[in-house]
Tab-separated table of C-alpha atoms in Angstrom:
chain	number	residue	atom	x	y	z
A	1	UNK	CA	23.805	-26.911	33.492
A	2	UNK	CA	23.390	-28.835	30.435
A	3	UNK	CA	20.646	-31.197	29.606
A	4	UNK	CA	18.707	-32.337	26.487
A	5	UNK	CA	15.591	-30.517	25.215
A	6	UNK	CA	13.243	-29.564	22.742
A	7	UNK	CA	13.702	-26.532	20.838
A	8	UNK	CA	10.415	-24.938	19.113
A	9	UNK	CA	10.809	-21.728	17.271
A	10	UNK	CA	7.384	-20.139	15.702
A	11	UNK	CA	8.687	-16.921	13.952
A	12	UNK	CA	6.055	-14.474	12.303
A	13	UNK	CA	6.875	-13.709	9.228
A	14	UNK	CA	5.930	-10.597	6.246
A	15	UNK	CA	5.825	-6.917	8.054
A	16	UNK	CA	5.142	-4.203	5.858
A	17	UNK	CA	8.082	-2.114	5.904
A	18	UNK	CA	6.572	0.712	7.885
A	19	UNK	CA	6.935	4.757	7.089
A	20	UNK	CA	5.260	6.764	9.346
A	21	UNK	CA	5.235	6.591	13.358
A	22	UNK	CA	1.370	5.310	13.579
A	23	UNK	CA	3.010	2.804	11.031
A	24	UNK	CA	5.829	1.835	13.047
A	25	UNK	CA	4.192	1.748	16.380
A	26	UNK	CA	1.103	-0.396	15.253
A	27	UNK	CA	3.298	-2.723	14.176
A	28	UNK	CA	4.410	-3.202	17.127
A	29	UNK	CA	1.349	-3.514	18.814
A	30	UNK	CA	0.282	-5.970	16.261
A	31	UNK	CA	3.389	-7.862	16.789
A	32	UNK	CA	2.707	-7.780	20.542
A	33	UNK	CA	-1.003	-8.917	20.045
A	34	UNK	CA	0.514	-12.164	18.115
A	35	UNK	CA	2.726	-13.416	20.094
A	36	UNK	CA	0.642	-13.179	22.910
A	37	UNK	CA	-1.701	-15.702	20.797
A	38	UNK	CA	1.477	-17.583	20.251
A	39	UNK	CA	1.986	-17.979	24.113
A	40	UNK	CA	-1.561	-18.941	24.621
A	41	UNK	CA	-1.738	-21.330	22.678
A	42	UNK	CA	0.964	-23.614	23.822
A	43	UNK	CA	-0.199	-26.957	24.533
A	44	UNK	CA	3.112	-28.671	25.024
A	45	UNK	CA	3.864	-26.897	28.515
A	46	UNK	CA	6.990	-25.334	27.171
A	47	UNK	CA	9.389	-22.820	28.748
A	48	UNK	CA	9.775	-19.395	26.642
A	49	UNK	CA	13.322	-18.352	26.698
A	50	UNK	CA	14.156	-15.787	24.399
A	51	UNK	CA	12.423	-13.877	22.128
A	52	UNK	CA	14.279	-12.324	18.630
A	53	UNK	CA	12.369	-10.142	16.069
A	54	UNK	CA	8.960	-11.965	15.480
A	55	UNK	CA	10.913	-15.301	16.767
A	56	UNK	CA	10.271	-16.957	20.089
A	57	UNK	CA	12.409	-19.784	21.290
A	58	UNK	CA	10.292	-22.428	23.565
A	59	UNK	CA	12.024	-24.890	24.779
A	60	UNK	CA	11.369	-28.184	26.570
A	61	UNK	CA	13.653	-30.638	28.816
A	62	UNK	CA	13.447	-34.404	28.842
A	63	UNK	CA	12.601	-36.944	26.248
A	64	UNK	CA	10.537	-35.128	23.164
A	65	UNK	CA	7.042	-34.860	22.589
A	66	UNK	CA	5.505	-37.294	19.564
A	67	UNK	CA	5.796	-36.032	15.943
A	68	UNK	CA	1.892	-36.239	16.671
A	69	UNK	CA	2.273	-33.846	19.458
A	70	UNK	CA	4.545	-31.341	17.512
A	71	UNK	CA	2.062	-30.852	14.433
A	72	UNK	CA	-0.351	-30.480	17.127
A	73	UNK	CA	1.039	-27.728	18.236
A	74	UNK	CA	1.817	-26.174	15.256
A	75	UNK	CA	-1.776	-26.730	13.409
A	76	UNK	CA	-3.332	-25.252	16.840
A	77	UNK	CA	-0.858	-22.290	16.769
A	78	UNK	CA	-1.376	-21.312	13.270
A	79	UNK	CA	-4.981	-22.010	13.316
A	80	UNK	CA	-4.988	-19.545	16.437
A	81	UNK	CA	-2.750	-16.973	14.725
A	82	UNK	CA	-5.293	-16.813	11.863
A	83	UNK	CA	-7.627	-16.462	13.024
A	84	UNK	CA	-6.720	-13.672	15.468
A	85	UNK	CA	-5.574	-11.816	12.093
A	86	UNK	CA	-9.391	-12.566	10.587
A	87	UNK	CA	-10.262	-10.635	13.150
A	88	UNK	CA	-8.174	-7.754	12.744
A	89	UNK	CA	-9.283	-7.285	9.369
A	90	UNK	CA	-12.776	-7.755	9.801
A	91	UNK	CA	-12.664	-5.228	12.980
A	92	UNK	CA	-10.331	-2.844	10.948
A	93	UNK	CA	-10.536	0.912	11.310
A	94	UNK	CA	-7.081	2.210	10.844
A	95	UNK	CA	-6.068	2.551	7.199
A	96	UNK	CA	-2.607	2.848	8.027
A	97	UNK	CA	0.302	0.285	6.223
A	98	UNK	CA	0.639	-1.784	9.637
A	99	UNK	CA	-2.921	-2.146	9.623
A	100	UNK	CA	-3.844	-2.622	6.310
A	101	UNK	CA	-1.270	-5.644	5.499
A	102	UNK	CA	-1.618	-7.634	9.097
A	103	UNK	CA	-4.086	-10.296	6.875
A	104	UNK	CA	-0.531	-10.529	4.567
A	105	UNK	CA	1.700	-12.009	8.245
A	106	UNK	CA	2.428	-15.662	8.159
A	107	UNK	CA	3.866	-18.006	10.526
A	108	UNK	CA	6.033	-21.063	10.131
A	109	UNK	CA	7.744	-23.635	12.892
A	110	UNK	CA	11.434	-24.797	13.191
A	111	UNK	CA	11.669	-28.302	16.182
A	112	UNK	CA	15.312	-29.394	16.445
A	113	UNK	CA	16.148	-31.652	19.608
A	114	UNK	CA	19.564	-31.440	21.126
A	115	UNK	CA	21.632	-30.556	24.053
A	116	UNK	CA	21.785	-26.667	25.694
A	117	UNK	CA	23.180	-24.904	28.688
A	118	UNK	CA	20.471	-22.942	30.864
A	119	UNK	CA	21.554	-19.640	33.127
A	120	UNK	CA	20.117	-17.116	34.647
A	121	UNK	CA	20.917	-13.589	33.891
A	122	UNK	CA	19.338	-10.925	35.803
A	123	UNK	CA	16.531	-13.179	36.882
A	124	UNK	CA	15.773	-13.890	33.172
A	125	UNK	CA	16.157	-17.269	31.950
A	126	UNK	CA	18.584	-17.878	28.918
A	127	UNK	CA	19.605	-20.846	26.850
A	128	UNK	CA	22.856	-21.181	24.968
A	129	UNK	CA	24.914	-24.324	23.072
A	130	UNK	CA	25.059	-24.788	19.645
A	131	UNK	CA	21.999	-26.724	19.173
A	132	UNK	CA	19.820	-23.489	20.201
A	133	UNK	CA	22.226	-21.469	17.576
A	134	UNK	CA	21.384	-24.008	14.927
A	135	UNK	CA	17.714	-23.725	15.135
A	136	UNK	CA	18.428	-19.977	14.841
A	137	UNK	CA	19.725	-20.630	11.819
A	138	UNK	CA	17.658	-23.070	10.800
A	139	UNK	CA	15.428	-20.113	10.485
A	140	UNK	CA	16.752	-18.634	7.562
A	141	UNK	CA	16.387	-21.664	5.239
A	142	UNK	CA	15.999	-22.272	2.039
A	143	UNK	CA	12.749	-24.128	2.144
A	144	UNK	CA	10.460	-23.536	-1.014
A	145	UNK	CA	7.516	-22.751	1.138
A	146	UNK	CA	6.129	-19.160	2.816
A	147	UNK	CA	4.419	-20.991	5.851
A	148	UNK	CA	5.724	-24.490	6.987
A	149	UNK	CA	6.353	-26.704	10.333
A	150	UNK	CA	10.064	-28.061	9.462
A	151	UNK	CA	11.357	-30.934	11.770
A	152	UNK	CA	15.005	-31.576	11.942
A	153	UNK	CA	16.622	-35.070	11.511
A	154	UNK	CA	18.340	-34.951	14.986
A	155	UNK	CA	14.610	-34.770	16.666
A	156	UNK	CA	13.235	-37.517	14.376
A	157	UNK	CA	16.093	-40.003	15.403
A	158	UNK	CA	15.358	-38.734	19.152
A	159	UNK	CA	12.051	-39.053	18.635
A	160	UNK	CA	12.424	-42.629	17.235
A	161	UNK	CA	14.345	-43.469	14.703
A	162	UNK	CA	12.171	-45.402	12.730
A	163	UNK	CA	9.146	-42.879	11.957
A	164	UNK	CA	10.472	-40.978	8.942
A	165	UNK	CA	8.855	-43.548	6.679
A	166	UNK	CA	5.608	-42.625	7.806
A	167	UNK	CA	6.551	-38.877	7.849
A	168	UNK	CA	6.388	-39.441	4.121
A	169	UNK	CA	3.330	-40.474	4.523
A	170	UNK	CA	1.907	-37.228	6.366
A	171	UNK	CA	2.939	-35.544	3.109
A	172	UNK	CA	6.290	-34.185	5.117
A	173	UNK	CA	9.345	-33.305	2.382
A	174	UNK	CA	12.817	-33.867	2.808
A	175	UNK	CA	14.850	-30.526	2.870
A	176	UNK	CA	18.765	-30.817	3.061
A	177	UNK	CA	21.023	-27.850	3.094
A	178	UNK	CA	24.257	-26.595	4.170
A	179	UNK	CA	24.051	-24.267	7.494
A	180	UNK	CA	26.936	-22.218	8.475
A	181	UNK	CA	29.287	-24.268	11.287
A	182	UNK	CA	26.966	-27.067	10.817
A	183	UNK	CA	27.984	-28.565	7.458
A	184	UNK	CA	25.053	-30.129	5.956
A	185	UNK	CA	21.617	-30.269	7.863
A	186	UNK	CA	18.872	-32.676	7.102
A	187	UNK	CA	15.091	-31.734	8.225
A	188	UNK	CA	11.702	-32.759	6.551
A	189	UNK	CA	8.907	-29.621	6.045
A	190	UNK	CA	4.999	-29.726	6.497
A	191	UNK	CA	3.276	-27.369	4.524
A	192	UNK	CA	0.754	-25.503	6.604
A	193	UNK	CA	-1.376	-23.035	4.030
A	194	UNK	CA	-3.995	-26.031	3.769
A	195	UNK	CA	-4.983	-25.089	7.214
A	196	UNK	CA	-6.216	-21.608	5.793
A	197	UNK	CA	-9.423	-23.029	4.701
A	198	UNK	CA	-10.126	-24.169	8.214
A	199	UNK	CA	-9.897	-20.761	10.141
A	200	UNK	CA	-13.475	-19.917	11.756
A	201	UNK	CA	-15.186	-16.965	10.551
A	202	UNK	CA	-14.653	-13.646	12.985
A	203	UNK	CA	-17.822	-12.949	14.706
A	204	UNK	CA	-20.466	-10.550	13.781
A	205	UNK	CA	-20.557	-7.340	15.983
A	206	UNK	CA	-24.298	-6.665	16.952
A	207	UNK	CA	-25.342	-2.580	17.065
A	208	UNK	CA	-28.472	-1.726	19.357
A	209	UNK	CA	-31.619	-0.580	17.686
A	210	UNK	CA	-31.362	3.626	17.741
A	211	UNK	CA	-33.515	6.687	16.767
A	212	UNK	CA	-33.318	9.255	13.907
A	213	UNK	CA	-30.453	11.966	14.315
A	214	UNK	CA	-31.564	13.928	17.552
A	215	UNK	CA	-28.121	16.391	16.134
A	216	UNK	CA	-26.947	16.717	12.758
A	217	UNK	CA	-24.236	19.057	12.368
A	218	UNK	CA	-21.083	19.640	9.345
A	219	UNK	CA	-18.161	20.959	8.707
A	220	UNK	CA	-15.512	21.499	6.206
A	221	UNK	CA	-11.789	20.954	6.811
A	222	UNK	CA	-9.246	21.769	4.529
A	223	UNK	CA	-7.412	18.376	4.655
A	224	UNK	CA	-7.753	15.190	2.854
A	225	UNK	CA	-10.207	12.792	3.629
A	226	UNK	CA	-7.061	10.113	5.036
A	227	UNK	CA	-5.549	12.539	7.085
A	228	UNK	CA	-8.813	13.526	9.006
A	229	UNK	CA	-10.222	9.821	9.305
A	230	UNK	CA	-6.697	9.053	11.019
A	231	UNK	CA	-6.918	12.132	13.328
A	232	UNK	CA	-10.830	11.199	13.793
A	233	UNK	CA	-9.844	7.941	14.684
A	234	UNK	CA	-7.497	7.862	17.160
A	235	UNK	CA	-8.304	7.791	20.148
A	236	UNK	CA	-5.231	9.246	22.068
A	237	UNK	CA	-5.530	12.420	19.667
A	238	UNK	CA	-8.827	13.171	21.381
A	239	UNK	CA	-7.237	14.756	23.728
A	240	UNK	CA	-6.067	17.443	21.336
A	241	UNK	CA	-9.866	18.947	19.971
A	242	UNK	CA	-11.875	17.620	22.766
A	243	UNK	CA	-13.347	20.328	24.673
A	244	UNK	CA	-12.645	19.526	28.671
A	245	UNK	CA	-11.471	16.498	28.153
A	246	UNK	CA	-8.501	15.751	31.272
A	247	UNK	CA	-7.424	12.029	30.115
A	248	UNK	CA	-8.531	9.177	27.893
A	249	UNK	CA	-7.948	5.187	28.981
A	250	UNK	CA	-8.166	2.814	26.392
A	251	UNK	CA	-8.461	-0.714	26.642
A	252	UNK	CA	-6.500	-1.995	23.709
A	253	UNK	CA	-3.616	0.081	22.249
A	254	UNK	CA	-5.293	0.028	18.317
A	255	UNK	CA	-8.498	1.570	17.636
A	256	UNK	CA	-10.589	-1.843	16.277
A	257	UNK	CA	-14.494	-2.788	15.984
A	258	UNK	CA	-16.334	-3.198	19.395
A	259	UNK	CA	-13.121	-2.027	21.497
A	260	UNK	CA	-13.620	0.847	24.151
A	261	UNK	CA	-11.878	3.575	25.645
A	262	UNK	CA	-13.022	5.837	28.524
A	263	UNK	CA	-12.934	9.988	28.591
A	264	UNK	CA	-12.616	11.327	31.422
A	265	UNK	CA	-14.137	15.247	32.556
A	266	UNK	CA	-14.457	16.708	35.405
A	267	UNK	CA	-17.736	16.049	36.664
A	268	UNK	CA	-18.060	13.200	34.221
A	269	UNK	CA	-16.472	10.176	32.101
A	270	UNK	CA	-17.923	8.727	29.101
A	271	UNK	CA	-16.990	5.080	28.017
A	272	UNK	CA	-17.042	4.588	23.726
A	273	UNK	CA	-17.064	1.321	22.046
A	274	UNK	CA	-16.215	1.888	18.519
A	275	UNK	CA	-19.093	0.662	15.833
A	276	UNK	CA	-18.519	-0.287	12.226
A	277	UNK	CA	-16.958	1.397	9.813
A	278	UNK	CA	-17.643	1.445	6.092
A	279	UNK	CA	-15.475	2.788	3.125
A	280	UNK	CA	-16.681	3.195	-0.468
A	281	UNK	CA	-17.203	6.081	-3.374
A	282	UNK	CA	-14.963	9.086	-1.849
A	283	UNK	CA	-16.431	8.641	1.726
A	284	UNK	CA	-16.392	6.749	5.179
A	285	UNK	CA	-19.029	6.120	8.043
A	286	UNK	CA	-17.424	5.682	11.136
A	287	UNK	CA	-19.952	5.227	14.239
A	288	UNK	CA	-19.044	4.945	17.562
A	289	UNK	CA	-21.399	4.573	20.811
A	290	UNK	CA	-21.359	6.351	23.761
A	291	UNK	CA	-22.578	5.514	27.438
A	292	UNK	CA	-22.316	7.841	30.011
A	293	UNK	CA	-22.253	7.155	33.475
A	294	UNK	CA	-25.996	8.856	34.301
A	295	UNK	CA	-26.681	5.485	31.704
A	296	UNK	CA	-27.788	7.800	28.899
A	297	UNK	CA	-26.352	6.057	26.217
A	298	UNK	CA	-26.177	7.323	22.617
A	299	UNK	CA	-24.625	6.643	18.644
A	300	UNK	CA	-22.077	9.332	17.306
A	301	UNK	CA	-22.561	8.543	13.282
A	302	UNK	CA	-19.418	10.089	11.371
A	303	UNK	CA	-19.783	10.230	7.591
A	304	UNK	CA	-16.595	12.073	6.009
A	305	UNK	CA	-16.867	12.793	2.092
A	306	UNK	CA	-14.039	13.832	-0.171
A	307	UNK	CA	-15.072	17.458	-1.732
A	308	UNK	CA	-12.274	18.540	-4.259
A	309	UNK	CA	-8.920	17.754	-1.536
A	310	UNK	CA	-11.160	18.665	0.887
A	311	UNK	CA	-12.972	16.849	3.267
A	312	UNK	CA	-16.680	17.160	4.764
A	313	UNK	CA	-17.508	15.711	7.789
A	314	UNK	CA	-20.810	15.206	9.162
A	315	UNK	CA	-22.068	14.096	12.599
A	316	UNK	CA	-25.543	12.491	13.327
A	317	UNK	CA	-25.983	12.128	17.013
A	318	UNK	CA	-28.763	9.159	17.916
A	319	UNK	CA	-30.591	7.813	21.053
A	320	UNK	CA	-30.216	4.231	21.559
A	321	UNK	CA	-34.101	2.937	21.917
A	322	UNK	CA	-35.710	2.241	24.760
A	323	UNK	CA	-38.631	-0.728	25.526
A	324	UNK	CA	-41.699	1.466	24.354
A	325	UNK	CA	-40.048	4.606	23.304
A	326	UNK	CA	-41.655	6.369	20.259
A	327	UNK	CA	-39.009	7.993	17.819
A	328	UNK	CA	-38.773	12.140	18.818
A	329	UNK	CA	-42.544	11.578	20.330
A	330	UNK	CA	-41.733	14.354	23.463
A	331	UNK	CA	-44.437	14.627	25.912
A	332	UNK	CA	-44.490	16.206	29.461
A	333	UNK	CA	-42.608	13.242	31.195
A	334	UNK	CA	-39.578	13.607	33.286
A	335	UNK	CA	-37.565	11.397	31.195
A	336	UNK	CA	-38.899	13.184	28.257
A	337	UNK	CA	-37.789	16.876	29.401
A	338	UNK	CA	-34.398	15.153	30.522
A	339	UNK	CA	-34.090	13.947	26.970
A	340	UNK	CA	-34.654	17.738	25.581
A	341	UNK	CA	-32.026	19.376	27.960
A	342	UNK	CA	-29.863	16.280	26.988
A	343	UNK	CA	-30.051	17.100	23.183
A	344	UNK	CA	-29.717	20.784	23.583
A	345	UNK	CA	-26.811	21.094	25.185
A	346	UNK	CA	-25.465	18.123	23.442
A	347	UNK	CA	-26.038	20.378	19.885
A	348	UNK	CA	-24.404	23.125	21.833
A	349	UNK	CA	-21.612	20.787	22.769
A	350	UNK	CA	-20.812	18.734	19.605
A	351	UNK	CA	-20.648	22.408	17.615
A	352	UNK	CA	-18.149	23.424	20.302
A	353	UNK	CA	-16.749	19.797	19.191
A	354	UNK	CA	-16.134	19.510	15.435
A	355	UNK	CA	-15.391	23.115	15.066
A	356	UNK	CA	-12.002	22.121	17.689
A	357	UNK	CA	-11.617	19.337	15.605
A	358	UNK	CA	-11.278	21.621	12.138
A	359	UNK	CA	-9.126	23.937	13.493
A	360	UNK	CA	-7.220	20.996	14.846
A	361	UNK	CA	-6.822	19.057	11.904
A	362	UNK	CA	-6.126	22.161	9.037
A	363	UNK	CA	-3.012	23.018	11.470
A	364	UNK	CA	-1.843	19.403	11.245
A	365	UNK	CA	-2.497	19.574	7.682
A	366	UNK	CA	-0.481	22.812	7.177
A	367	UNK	CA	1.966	21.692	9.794
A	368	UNK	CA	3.235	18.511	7.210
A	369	UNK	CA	2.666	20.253	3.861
């Protein structure tokens, strides 16, 4: 069936070109995150039908929506896209390519307005016609900007005809090239990097108040300092030097600030929100906090060094403080002799631990050398 609509491509723009396989599959889950934020923030009730790449096509039947309404939408999506990359760099803990160039992504908007055939195809909506095929190509312009809303012609006369003067005055440009098929295409551009001084800050992660190191244990592992943080810090590798450990569930797919995953053991599970991280002079803090379900709840503190290709890592283990609790102040309570038998055999444990995790990580090492 035919009928007229709008047609509203956001397309995300600049991926790294990706090397390894923790490069490649976070940017998928980074592309994934995005245009999640690109479907929730739809204000325009629109249809998705299609997705290409890092394009979606949205479309909308009936008479269009205001040029008002359409830089709406596309100030509200970009502000929301933003700002959900803000907070992937400010929550950052993977150093990988993906991860590292997510602040570089942009976004920019193509709106045409013209007819299109909708079918069904294995219960999945489609659109078709060659006003859909040239706002694909509309996507591959020639427009002397990185992140833009672009508007064609077609929708402004739809729209009504007499409001390109005052397009002008939004500080819209007139773009005019020739598009394969199409002959030559008209279309005015907004450019959107103004709206970069208006994305909110990412919020500030707060940490508990905790004791002095009730466990402080090292090691040395023959491996660079950026291949053990990226072993240390993934999650789903756990599995691997964890002693015990039967299965992990995480609650986001990349390791970030103040997101959690679960392990599980037989006679226990113990949930882990990751803490900050800090990077500077040959060495990186990485903390994470751990409740388990008796409600003991305590801070892992990671500090790996560079030590000539080498790397030491250290591990503090703290006691998140309790209303009234005196630091390491043991008397003849039952919480108190708990807290003992807690700390011993978590020494005994975390040994067990990072000596799995060497081993682990020089046969990895030696494994890609």
């Amino acid at each position: 069936m035919e009928t007229q609509a709008l047609i509203f491509i956001p397309e995300i723009s600049g991926f790294p070109h990706s090397v390894t396989q923790t490069e490649l599959t976070h940017n998928y889950h980074i592309s994934k995150e995005l245009i999640e934020v690109i479907i929730n923030s739809d204000i325009l009730r629109m249809k998705i039908t299609g997705t290409e790449g890092g394009a979606l096509l949205f479309c909308r039947s009936g008479a269009p929506p205001s040029i008002e309404e359409i830089v709406g939408q596309a100030h509200k999506t970009f502000i929301d896209f933003h700002s959900h990359l803000k907070q992937i760099e400010k929550n950052r803990i993977c150093r990988c390519g993906a991860c590292r160039g997510a602040t570089n992504l942009g976004i920019r908007f193509v709106v045409h307005y013209g007819n299109l055939q909708e079918t069904t195809i294995q219960n999945h909506p489609q659109v078709t016609g060659k006003d859909v095929i040239l706002a694909r190509r509309l996507m591959q312009n020639k427009v002397p900007a990185s992140q833009y809303l672009l508007v064609t012609e077609d929708y402004l006369l739809a729209e009504s005809g007499n409001r390109i003067i005052k397009l002008k005055e939004r500080g819209f440009l007139r773009h005019q090239e020739e598009i394969e098929n199409f002959g030559s295409v008209a279309s005015y551009y907004l450019e959107l990097l103004e709206l970069l001084n208006h994305i909110p800050e990412a919020p500030e992660v707060k940490y508990p108040d905790y004791t002095e190191p009730v466990v402080a244990l090292s090691v040395l592992i023959k491996a660079p300092l950026s291949f053990v943080h990226s072993h240390l810090t993934d999650r789903e590798k756990k599995m691997e030097w964890i002693p015990g450990i039967k299965a992990i569930h995480t609650e986001i797919e990349i390791n970030r600030v103040n997101s959690g995953h679960t392990c599980v053991f037989d006679e226990n599970e113990i949930h882990f929100v990751t803490g900050n991280q800090v990077s500077g002079n040959g060495s990186i803090q990485y903390v994470e906090e751990g409740r388990m379900v008796n409600g003991h709840i305590f801070i892992n503190e990671y500090l790996l060094r560079e030590e000539e290709g080498k790397t030491r890592l250290s591990l503090e283990v703290k006691q998140i403080k309790r209303e009234g609790m005196a630091e390491l102040e043991f008397g003849d309570s039952v919480r108190n002799i708990r807290d003992r038998l807690l700390i011993k055999l978590s020494r005994k444990r975390n040994i067990q631990m990072l000596e799995e995790f060497r081993d682990y990580c020089e046969k990895q090492y030696e494994r890609q050398i």
